[in-house]
Coordinates of C-alpha atoms (C1' of nucleotides) in Angstrom, one line a residue:
Chain A
M180 CA -25.0 42.1 0.2
S181 CA -21.3 41.7 0.1
I182 CA -19.1 39.1 -1.5
Q183 CA -18.1 38.1 2.0
H184 CA -21.7 37.4 2.8
L185 CA -22.3 35.3 -0.3
G186 CA -19.1 33.3 0.5
A187 CA -20.2 32.7 4.0
T188 CA -23.7 31.5 3.3
T189 CA -22.8 29.2 0.5
S190 CA -19.8 27.7 2.2
S191 CA -20.5 24.0 2.8
D192 CA -19.4 24.0 6.5
S193 CA -21.2 26.9 8.0
L194 CA -22.8 26.3 11.3
R195 CA -26.1 25.9 9.6
N196 CA -24.9 23.3 7.2
R197 CA -23.0 21.3 9.8
K198 CA -26.1 21.3 12.0
R199 CA -28.3 20.2 9.1
A200 CA -25.9 17.4 8.2
A201 CA -25.8 16.3 11.8
T202 CA -29.6 16.3 12.1
R203 CA -29.9 14.4 8.9
L204 CA -27.4 11.8 10.1
S205 CA -29.0 11.3 13.4
I206 CA -32.4 10.8 11.8
R207 CA -31.0 8.2 9.4
R208 CA -29.2 6.5 12.3
A209 CA -32.4 6.3 14.3
A210 CA -34.4 5.0 11.4
I211 CA -31.9 2.3 10.5
E212 CA -31.6 1.2 14.1
L213 CA -35.3 1.0 14.5
G214 CA -35.6 -0.8 11.2
L215 CA -33.1 -3.5 12.1
E216 CA -34.8 -3.9 15.5
H217 CA -38.5 -4.1 14.5
G218 CA -38.5 -4.6 10.7
Y219 CA -39.2 -1.9 8.2
E220 CA -42.9 -2.2 8.0
H221 CA -43.3 -2.0 11.8
V222 CA -41.4 1.3 12.1
T223 CA -43.6 4.4 11.9
V224 CA -42.2 7.8 11.1
D225 CA -43.5 8.9 14.5
M226 CA -41.2 6.4 16.1
I227 CA -38.3 7.7 14.1
C228 CA -39.2 11.2 15.1
S229 CA -39.4 10.6 18.8
A230 CA -36.2 8.6 18.7
S231 CA -34.4 11.5 17.0
K232 CA -36.4 14.2 18.7
I233 CA -37.8 16.1 15.7
S234 CA -41.3 16.7 14.5
P235 CA -42.8 14.5 11.8
R236 CA -43.1 17.6 9.6
T237 CA -39.4 18.1 9.8
F238 CA -38.8 14.5 9.0
F239 CA -40.7 14.9 5.7
N240 CA -38.9 18.2 5.1
Y241 CA -35.6 16.2 5.1
F242 CA -36.5 13.0 3.4
G243 CA -39.8 13.5 1.6
S244 CA -41.0 10.0 2.4
K245 CA -40.5 7.2 4.9
E246 CA -38.6 5.2 2.2
G247 CA -36.4 8.3 1.6
V248 CA -34.6 7.9 4.9
Y249 CA -33.4 4.5 3.9
A250 CA -32.2 5.6 0.4
S251 CA -28.5 5.7 -0.6
P252 CA -27.1 9.1 0.2
N253 CA -24.6 8.9 -2.7
R254 CA -24.9 10.6 -6.0
A255 CA -23.4 7.5 -7.7
M256 CA -22.4 9.4 -10.8
P257 CA -19.0 8.7 -12.3
S258 CA -16.5 11.6 -12.4
E259 CA -15.8 13.4 -15.6
Q260 CA -12.3 11.8 -15.5
R261 CA -13.7 8.3 -15.4
R262 CA -16.2 9.1 -18.1
R263 CA -13.5 10.2 -20.5
T264 CA -11.5 7.1 -19.8
F265 CA -14.4 4.9 -20.5
V266 CA -15.3 6.6 -23.7
E267 CA -11.8 6.6 -25.1
S268 CA -10.7 3.3 -23.8
N269 CA -10.0 0.5 -26.2
N270 CA -8.4 -2.1 -24.0
S271 CA -11.2 -4.3 -23.3
G272 CA -14.8 -4.8 -24.5
V273 CA -17.7 -2.4 -23.7
F274 CA -19.3 -4.8 -21.4
D275 CA -16.3 -5.2 -19.0
D276 CA -15.4 -1.5 -19.1
L277 CA -18.9 -0.4 -18.4
F278 CA -19.3 -2.9 -15.6
T279 CA -16.2 -1.7 -14.0
L280 CA -17.2 2.0 -14.4
I281 CA -20.5 1.4 -12.7
A282 CA -19.0 -0.7 -10.0
D283 CA -16.4 1.9 -9.2
S284 CA -19.0 4.7 -8.9
L285 CA -21.3 2.6 -6.6
V286 CA -18.5 1.7 -4.2
E287 CA -17.6 5.2 -3.1
V288 CA -18.5 4.2 0.4
D289 CA -20.4 6.2 2.9
S290 CA -18.4 8.3 5.3
N291 CA -19.6 6.1 8.1
L292 CA -18.8 2.5 7.4
E293 CA -20.8 1.1 10.2
L294 CA -24.0 2.9 9.3
F295 CA -23.4 2.0 5.6
Q296 CA -23.3 -1.7 6.4
A297 CA -26.3 -1.5 8.7
R298 CA -28.2 0.2 6.0
R299 CA -27.2 -2.5 3.4
Q300 CA -28.3 -5.2 5.7
L301 CA -31.7 -3.7 6.3
I302 CA -32.2 -3.2 2.6
H303 CA -31.1 -6.7 2.0
E304 CA -33.8 -8.1 4.3
T305 CA -36.6 -5.8 3.1
P306 CA -37.8 -6.6 -0.4
E307 CA -39.6 -3.4 -0.8
L308 CA -36.5 -1.3 -0.1
L309 CA -34.4 -3.6 -2.3
H310 CA -36.7 -2.9 -5.2
K311 CA -36.6 0.8 -4.6
E312 CA -32.8 0.7 -4.6
K313 CA -32.8 -1.2 -7.8
S314 CA -35.0 1.3 -9.5
R315 CA -32.9 4.1 -8.3
I316 CA -29.9 2.5 -10.0
S317 CA -31.9 2.0 -13.2
E318 CA -32.8 5.6 -13.3
L319 CA -29.2 6.3 -14.3
E320 CA -29.4 3.9 -17.2
E321 CA -30.1 6.6 -19.7
T322 CA -26.9 8.4 -18.7
Y323 CA -24.9 5.2 -19.3
V324 CA -26.5 4.7 -22.6
G325 CA -25.2 8.1 -23.5
Y326 CA -21.7 7.1 -22.5
V327 CA -21.8 3.9 -24.5
L328 CA -23.0 5.8 -27.6
E329 CA -20.2 8.3 -27.2
R330 CA -17.7 5.5 -27.0
Y331 CA -19.2 3.9 -30.1
R332 CA -18.9 7.2 -32.0
F333 CA -15.3 7.6 -30.7
Q334 CA -14.6 4.2 -32.3
G335 CA -15.9 5.4 -35.6
R336 CA -19.3 3.7 -35.5
N337 CA -22.4 5.7 -36.4
N338 CA -26.0 5.4 -37.4
A339 CA -25.2 5.2 -41.1
K340 CA -23.2 2.0 -40.7
T341 CA -25.3 0.6 -37.9
P342 CA -28.9 1.9 -38.0
D343 CA -29.7 0.3 -34.6
L344 CA -26.7 1.6 -32.8
A345 CA -28.9 3.1 -30.0
D346 CA -30.6 -0.2 -29.5
E347 CA -27.3 -1.9 -29.2
A348 CA -26.2 0.6 -26.6
H349 CA -29.5 0.2 -24.6
L350 CA -29.1 -3.6 -24.7
V351 CA -25.5 -3.4 -23.5
V352 CA -26.6 -1.2 -20.5
A353 CA -29.5 -3.6 -19.8
L354 CA -27.1 -6.6 -19.8
V355 CA -24.6 -4.8 -17.6
S356 CA -27.3 -3.8 -15.2
G357 CA -28.3 -7.4 -14.9
A358 CA -24.8 -8.4 -14.1
M359 CA -24.6 -5.5 -11.6
R360 CA -27.7 -6.7 -9.8
F361 CA -26.2 -10.1 -9.5
A362 CA -22.9 -8.8 -8.1
M363 CA -24.6 -6.5 -5.6
Q364 CA -26.9 -9.3 -4.4
K365 CA -23.9 -11.6 -4.0
W366 CA -22.0 -8.9 -2.1
V367 CA -24.7 -8.4 0.5
A368 CA -25.2 -12.2 0.7
D369 CA -21.5 -12.6 1.5
N370 CA -21.8 -9.9 4.1
F371 CA -19.4 -7.5 2.3
S372 CA -16.5 -9.9 2.9
T373 CA -15.1 -9.7 -0.7
T374 CA -13.5 -6.6 -2.0
P375 CA -15.2 -4.8 -4.9
E376 CA -12.3 -5.6 -7.1
E377 CA -12.6 -9.3 -6.5
L378 CA -16.3 -9.1 -7.0
V379 CA -15.8 -7.4 -10.4
R380 CA -13.2 -10.0 -11.4
N381 CA -15.3 -13.0 -10.3
T382 CA -18.4 -11.7 -12.1
S383 CA -16.5 -11.0 -15.3
A384 CA -15.0 -14.4 -15.2
L385 CA -18.5 -15.9 -14.9
V386 CA -19.8 -13.8 -17.8
H387 CA -16.9 -15.1 -19.9
R388 CA -17.7 -18.6 -19.0
I389 CA -21.3 -18.2 -19.8
A390 CA -20.5 -16.6 -23.1
S391 CA -18.1 -19.4 -24.1
N392 CA -20.8 -21.9 -23.4
E393 CA -23.2 -20.3 -25.9
H394 CA -22.9 -21.1 -29.5
W395 CA -22.2 -17.6 -30.4
P396 CA -19.8 -16.6 -33.2
Chain B
M201 CA -73.6 -31.9 1.7
S202 CA -73.8 -33.9 -1.5
I203 CA -71.2 -34.4 -4.2
Q204 CA -73.6 -32.5 -6.5
H205 CA -73.3 -29.6 -4.2
L206 CA -69.6 -29.6 -4.1
G207 CA -69.4 -29.9 -7.8
A208 CA -71.6 -26.9 -8.3
T209 CA -69.8 -24.5 -5.8
T210 CA -66.4 -25.3 -7.1
S211 CA -67.2 -25.2 -10.8
S212 CA -65.4 -22.3 -12.4
D213 CA -68.4 -20.9 -14.2
S214 CA -71.0 -20.8 -11.6
L215 CA -73.2 -17.7 -11.5
R216 CA -71.1 -16.5 -8.6
N217 CA -67.8 -16.9 -10.3
R218 CA -69.0 -15.4 -13.5
K219 CA -70.3 -12.4 -11.6
R220 CA -67.1 -12.1 -9.7
A221 CA -65.1 -12.1 -12.9
A222 CA -67.4 -9.6 -14.4
T223 CA -67.1 -7.2 -11.4
R224 CA -63.3 -7.7 -11.4
L225 CA -63.1 -6.8 -15.1
S226 CA -65.4 -3.8 -14.8
I227 CA -63.3 -2.4 -11.9
R228 CA -60.1 -2.8 -13.9
R229 CA -61.6 -1.3 -17.0
A230 CA -62.8 1.8 -15.0
A231 CA -59.4 2.1 -13.3
I232 CA -57.4 2.0 -16.5
E233 CA -59.7 4.3 -18.3
L234 CA -59.5 6.8 -15.5
G235 CA -55.7 6.3 -15.3
L236 CA -55.2 7.1 -19.0
E237 CA -57.5 10.2 -18.7
H238 CA -56.1 11.8 -15.5
G239 CA -52.8 10.1 -14.9
Y240 CA -52.2 7.4 -12.3
E241 CA -51.5 9.7 -9.3
H242 CA -54.6 11.8 -9.9
V243 CA -56.9 8.8 -9.7
T244 CA -58.2 8.0 -6.3
V245 CA -59.7 4.7 -5.4
D246 CA -62.9 6.5 -4.6
M247 CA -63.1 7.7 -8.2
I248 CA -62.6 4.1 -9.4
C249 CA -65.3 3.0 -7.0
S250 CA -68.0 5.4 -8.1
A251 CA -67.1 4.7 -11.7
S252 CA -67.6 1.0 -11.2
K253 CA -70.3 1.4 -8.6
I254 CA -68.8 -0.6 -5.8
S255 CA -67.8 0.4 -2.3
P256 CA -64.1 1.2 -1.5
R257 CA -64.1 -1.7 0.9
T258 CA -65.0 -4.0 -2.0
F259 CA -62.3 -2.6 -4.1
F260 CA -59.7 -3.6 -1.5
N261 CA -61.3 -7.0 -1.1
Y262 CA -60.7 -7.6 -4.8
F263 CA -57.3 -6.0 -5.4
G264 CA -55.7 -5.3 -2.0
S265 CA -54.2 -2.0 -3.1
K266 CA -54.6 0.8 -5.6
E267 CA -51.6 -0.5 -7.5
G268 CA -53.1 -4.0 -7.5
V269 CA -55.8 -3.1 -10.0
Y270 CA -53.1 -2.2 -12.5
A271 CA -51.1 -5.3 -12.1
S272 CA -50.9 -8.0 -14.7
P273 CA -53.6 -10.6 -14.2
N274 CA -51.5 -13.3 -15.7
R275 CA -49.6 -16.0 -13.8
A276 CA -46.7 -15.8 -16.3
M277 CA -45.4 -19.2 -15.3
P278 CA -44.3 -21.5 -18.1
S279 CA -46.2 -24.8 -18.5
E280 CA -44.6 -28.0 -17.3
Q281 CA -44.3 -29.0 -21.0
R282 CA -42.2 -25.9 -21.8
R283 CA -40.1 -26.4 -18.6
R284 CA -39.1 -29.9 -19.6
T285 CA -38.3 -28.8 -23.1
F286 CA -36.0 -26.1 -21.7
V287 CA -34.3 -28.4 -19.3
E288 CA -33.6 -31.1 -21.8
S289 CA -32.9 -29.0 -24.8
N290 CA -29.4 -29.0 -26.2
N291 CA -30.0 -27.1 -29.5
S292 CA -28.9 -23.7 -28.5
G293 CA -27.2 -22.0 -25.6
V294 CA -28.8 -21.4 -22.2
F295 CA -29.1 -17.7 -22.8
D296 CA -31.2 -18.0 -26.0
D297 CA -33.3 -20.8 -24.7
L298 CA -34.1 -19.1 -21.4
F299 CA -34.8 -15.8 -23.2
T300 CA -37.3 -17.6 -25.5
L301 CA -38.9 -19.4 -22.6
I302 CA -39.6 -16.3 -20.6
A303 CA -40.7 -14.4 -23.6
D304 CA -43.2 -17.1 -24.5
S305 CA -44.7 -17.2 -21.0
L306 CA -45.1 -13.4 -20.9
V307 CA -46.8 -13.2 -24.1
E308 CA -49.9 -15.3 -23.3
V309 CA -52.0 -12.3 -24.0
D310 CA -55.0 -11.2 -22.0
S311 CA -58.4 -12.3 -23.1
N312 CA -59.2 -8.7 -23.9
L313 CA -56.6 -7.3 -26.3
E314 CA -57.9 -3.8 -26.1
L315 CA -57.7 -3.6 -22.3
F316 CA -54.3 -5.4 -22.4
Q317 CA -52.8 -2.7 -24.6
A318 CA -54.5 0.2 -22.7
R319 CA -53.0 -1.3 -19.5
R320 CA -49.5 -1.6 -21.1
Q321 CA -49.7 2.0 -22.3
L322 CA -50.6 3.3 -18.8
I323 CA -47.9 1.3 -17.2
H324 CA -45.4 2.6 -19.8
E325 CA -46.1 6.2 -18.9
T326 CA -46.2 5.7 -15.2
P327 CA -42.7 5.1 -13.7
E328 CA -44.1 3.9 -10.4
L329 CA -46.2 1.2 -12.0
L330 CA -43.4 0.3 -14.4
H331 CA -41.1 -0.4 -11.4
K332 CA -43.8 -2.5 -9.7
E333 CA -44.2 -4.5 -12.9
K334 CA -40.4 -5.1 -13.1
S335 CA -40.2 -6.3 -9.5
R336 CA -43.2 -8.6 -10.1
I337 CA -41.2 -10.2 -12.9
S338 CA -38.0 -10.4 -10.9
E339 CA -39.9 -12.3 -8.2
L340 CA -40.0 -15.2 -10.6
E341 CA -36.2 -15.1 -11.0
E342 CA -35.6 -17.8 -8.3
T343 CA -37.8 -20.1 -10.2
Y344 CA -35.9 -19.6 -13.4
V345 CA -32.6 -20.1 -11.5
G346 CA -34.0 -23.5 -10.6
Y347 CA -34.7 -24.4 -14.2
V348 CA -31.2 -23.4 -15.3
L349 CA -29.7 -25.5 -12.6
E350 CA -31.9 -28.5 -13.6
R351 CA -30.7 -28.0 -17.1
Y352 CA -27.0 -27.9 -16.0
R353 CA -27.5 -31.1 -14.0
F354 CA -29.2 -32.7 -17.0
Q355 CA -26.1 -31.9 -19.0
G356 CA -23.9 -33.6 -16.4
R357 CA -22.6 -30.6 -14.7
N358 CA -22.6 -30.5 -10.9
N359 CA -21.1 -28.7 -7.9
A360 CA -18.1 -31.1 -7.7
K361 CA -16.9 -30.1 -11.1
T362 CA -18.1 -26.5 -10.9
P363 CA -18.3 -25.2 -7.3
D364 CA -20.0 -22.0 -8.3
L365 CA -22.6 -23.5 -10.5
A366 CA -25.4 -21.8 -8.6
D367 CA -23.7 -18.4 -9.1
E368 CA -23.4 -19.1 -12.8
A369 CA -27.2 -19.9 -12.9
H370 CA -28.0 -16.8 -11.0
L371 CA -25.9 -14.7 -13.4
V372 CA -27.5 -16.2 -16.5
V373 CA -30.9 -15.4 -15.2
A374 CA -29.8 -11.8 -14.3
L375 CA -28.4 -11.3 -17.8
V376 CA -31.5 -12.7 -19.5
S377 CA -33.6 -10.5 -17.2
G378 CA -31.7 -7.5 -18.5
A379 CA -32.2 -8.5 -22.1
M380 CA -35.9 -9.1 -21.3
R381 CA -36.4 -5.6 -19.8
F382 CA -34.8 -4.1 -23.0
A383 CA -37.1 -6.1 -25.2
M384 CA -40.2 -5.2 -23.3
Q385 CA -39.3 -1.6 -23.3
K386 CA -38.7 -1.6 -27.0
W387 CA -42.0 -3.4 -27.5
V388 CA -44.1 -0.7 -25.8
A389 CA -42.0 2.0 -27.4
D390 CA -42.9 0.6 -30.8
N391 CA -46.5 0.4 -29.8
F392 CA -46.7 -3.4 -29.9
S393 CA -46.3 -3.2 -33.7
T394 CA -43.7 -6.0 -33.9
T395 CA -44.6 -9.6 -33.2
P396 CA -43.0 -11.3 -30.2
E397 CA -41.1 -13.6 -32.5
E398 CA -39.5 -10.8 -34.3
L399 CA -38.7 -9.1 -31.0
V400 CA -37.0 -12.2 -29.7
R401 CA -35.1 -12.7 -33.0
N402 CA -33.9 -9.0 -33.1
T403 CA -32.8 -9.0 -29.5
S404 CA -30.9 -12.3 -29.9
A405 CA -29.2 -10.9 -32.9
L406 CA -28.1 -7.8 -31.0
V407 CA -26.8 -9.9 -28.1
H408 CA -24.7 -12.0 -30.5
R409 CA -23.3 -8.8 -32.1
I410 CA -22.4 -7.4 -28.7
A411 CA -20.8 -10.7 -27.7
S412 CA -18.7 -10.8 -30.8
N413 CA -17.4 -7.3 -30.2
E414 CA -16.1 -8.3 -26.8
H415 CA -12.7 -9.9 -26.5
W416 CA -14.1 -13.1 -25.1
P417 CA -12.9 -16.5 -25.8
Chain C
dA126 C1' -28.9 44.7 19.1
dG127 C1' -31.6 44.4 14.8
dC128 C1' -33.0 42.2 10.8
dA129 C1' -33.4 39.1 6.7
dT130 C1' -33.3 34.5 5.8
dA131 C1' -33.4 29.6 6.9
dA132 C1' -35.0 25.9 9.7
dG133 C1' -38.3 23.8 12.4
dT134 C1' -43.1 23.1 14.0
dG135 C1' -48.4 22.6 14.6
dC136 C1' -52.4 21.7 12.5
dA137 C1' -56.0 20.6 9.4
dG138 C1' -57.0 17.7 5.7
dT139 C1' -56.4 14.0 2.0
dT140 C1' -55.5 9.3 0.6
dC141 C1' -54.4 4.6 1.1
dC142 C1' -55.5 0.7 3.6
dT143 C1' -57.2 -2.7 7.6
dG144 C1' -60.2 -5.1 11.0
dC145 C1' -64.6 -6.1 12.3
dA146 C1' -69.3 -6.9 12.3
dA147 C1' -73.6 -6.2 10.0
dA148 C1' -76.3 -6.4 5.8
dT149 C1' -77.2 -8.6 1.4
dA150 C1' -77.1 -12.0 -2.3
dT151 C1' -76.7 -16.8 -4.0
dG152 C1' -77.7 -21.5 -4.6
dC153 C1' -79.0 -25.6 -2.8
dA154 C1' -82.3 -28.8 0.2
dG155 C1' -86.6 -29.9 1.3
Chain D
dC254 C1' -91.3 -21.7 -3.2
dT255 C1' -89.1 -21.2 1.3
dG256 C1' -85.6 -21.4 4.4
dC257 C1' -80.7 -22.0 5.5
dA258 C1' -75.7 -22.2 4.9
dT259 C1' -72.3 -19.8 2.7
dA260 C1' -70.2 -16.2 -0.1
dT261 C1' -70.1 -11.4 -1.1
dT262 C1' -70.6 -6.7 -0.2
dT263 C1' -70.8 -2.9 2.7
dG264 C1' -70.3 0.7 6.6
dC265 C1' -67.6 2.4 10.1
dA266 C1' -63.8 3.4 13.0
dG267 C1' -59.2 4.2 12.9
dG268 C1' -54.0 4.0 11.7
dA269 C1' -50.3 5.6 8.9
dA270 C1' -48.1 8.3 5.2
dC271 C1' -47.9 12.6 3.3
dT272 C1' -49.0 17.8 1.9
dG273 C1' -50.0 22.8 2.2
dC274 C1' -49.9 26.7 5.0
dA275 C1' -49.1 29.8 8.5
dC276 C1' -46.3 30.5 12.4
dT277 C1' -42.4 30.3 15.6
dT278 C1' -37.5 29.9 16.4
dA279 C1' -32.6 29.9 15.2
dT280 C1' -28.7 31.7 12.6
dG281 C1' -25.6 34.8 10.7
dC282 C1' -24.9 38.8 9.1
dT283 C1' -24.4 44.3 9.7

DNA sequence: AGCATAAGTGCAGTTCCTGCAAATATGCAG
DNA sequence: CTGCATATTTGCAGGAACTGCACTTATGCT
């Protein structure tokens, strides 16, 4: 087995990989189209399969479950670059910085904008899928807790001075997640008309207003 | 059909109703016991049925789904009394008041404490059930948004002065939900050792600390 | 062209869940 | 106590999601 060989089979645009990607896309396209037409619960995987001309077994090889075909195809993880910026930033509060970080990583839009929006709409009108999407996001929460802790440590805070530092980090992430859910919901409700930047700005402003109405120190 | 008759059949402790409640309880007991023993995904409804000596069809008559048997049996809606107090209160900020309101309504413990804790533990160690529980809670969010808006109006705020008042209410609820998820997670992690009051106090204190570290007005 | 590997398929079987109709239990009237 | 209306439980047939396994087909080298 030569180096050539290795290079060829692992290259991301071999015939095989391109074909795989194309099949994957056509299945998702069919699934979303059928979903918007008949509603999620009235679409069977057999329908998706005949529409995209594959066997049910292949469908499950690709997506693992019926819901899987409607899941976000993004990794949604911030780049190392962004992570460092967040950890070492001191410009603004954790809340705003983390909110922006997550927003940026969510907004790396699908290659296909049309499909992306169709998918969003379907998810929006299907509570079951909406819940799944939410839990997918919250699975990353532990990662973000780690980032926040790194940032705290970078600022010189530690467990000796603040015994419940981990709790504080968890709560920050939980609060930001709440704000994020609000923002995303508003985004789909507005039919994606606002830019992510505006959205972030508006939400931040609202948070500030709420905070200033509390009797907090 | 006499009034006597009507009174008897609708009374909540007729033989029928008591029997129903007993069956319901015994099914749940069996399901949770099996869940803790084998893990949620390795429990089939047939197993639950033979353990509680009913037919599968009856199981679905009672709970509608396998997950249903593990769902919280509480309504988790605040009483009218509490609602009014929240709407008309002016002591503290919305955030703290809403957080307390929701916490109180969640904590009306099950009649059977042992079963309640067993259920909590099982949910805690079963991501799928945990997510379901979360979405069940978030279905009440619209109700809470209504409460917050009522409170705003009671304080003399309205859409004329604040066009995005509804957005503000939604965001408040989203933020409180985040804090609530944190608190509940901590509660199960601590094995229910802290009292709900402590939990609320600790979480509030953390929120205040976080807020004071932000550069908010 | 031949061959190793990857991708796709067929099929049998499990589990969750539903509709429908039949069997059974309950509680009241007479 | 007996019968009757109503509530509860059950059996059965079947649909849909999903998995494991063995088998065929396609791909990309040499």
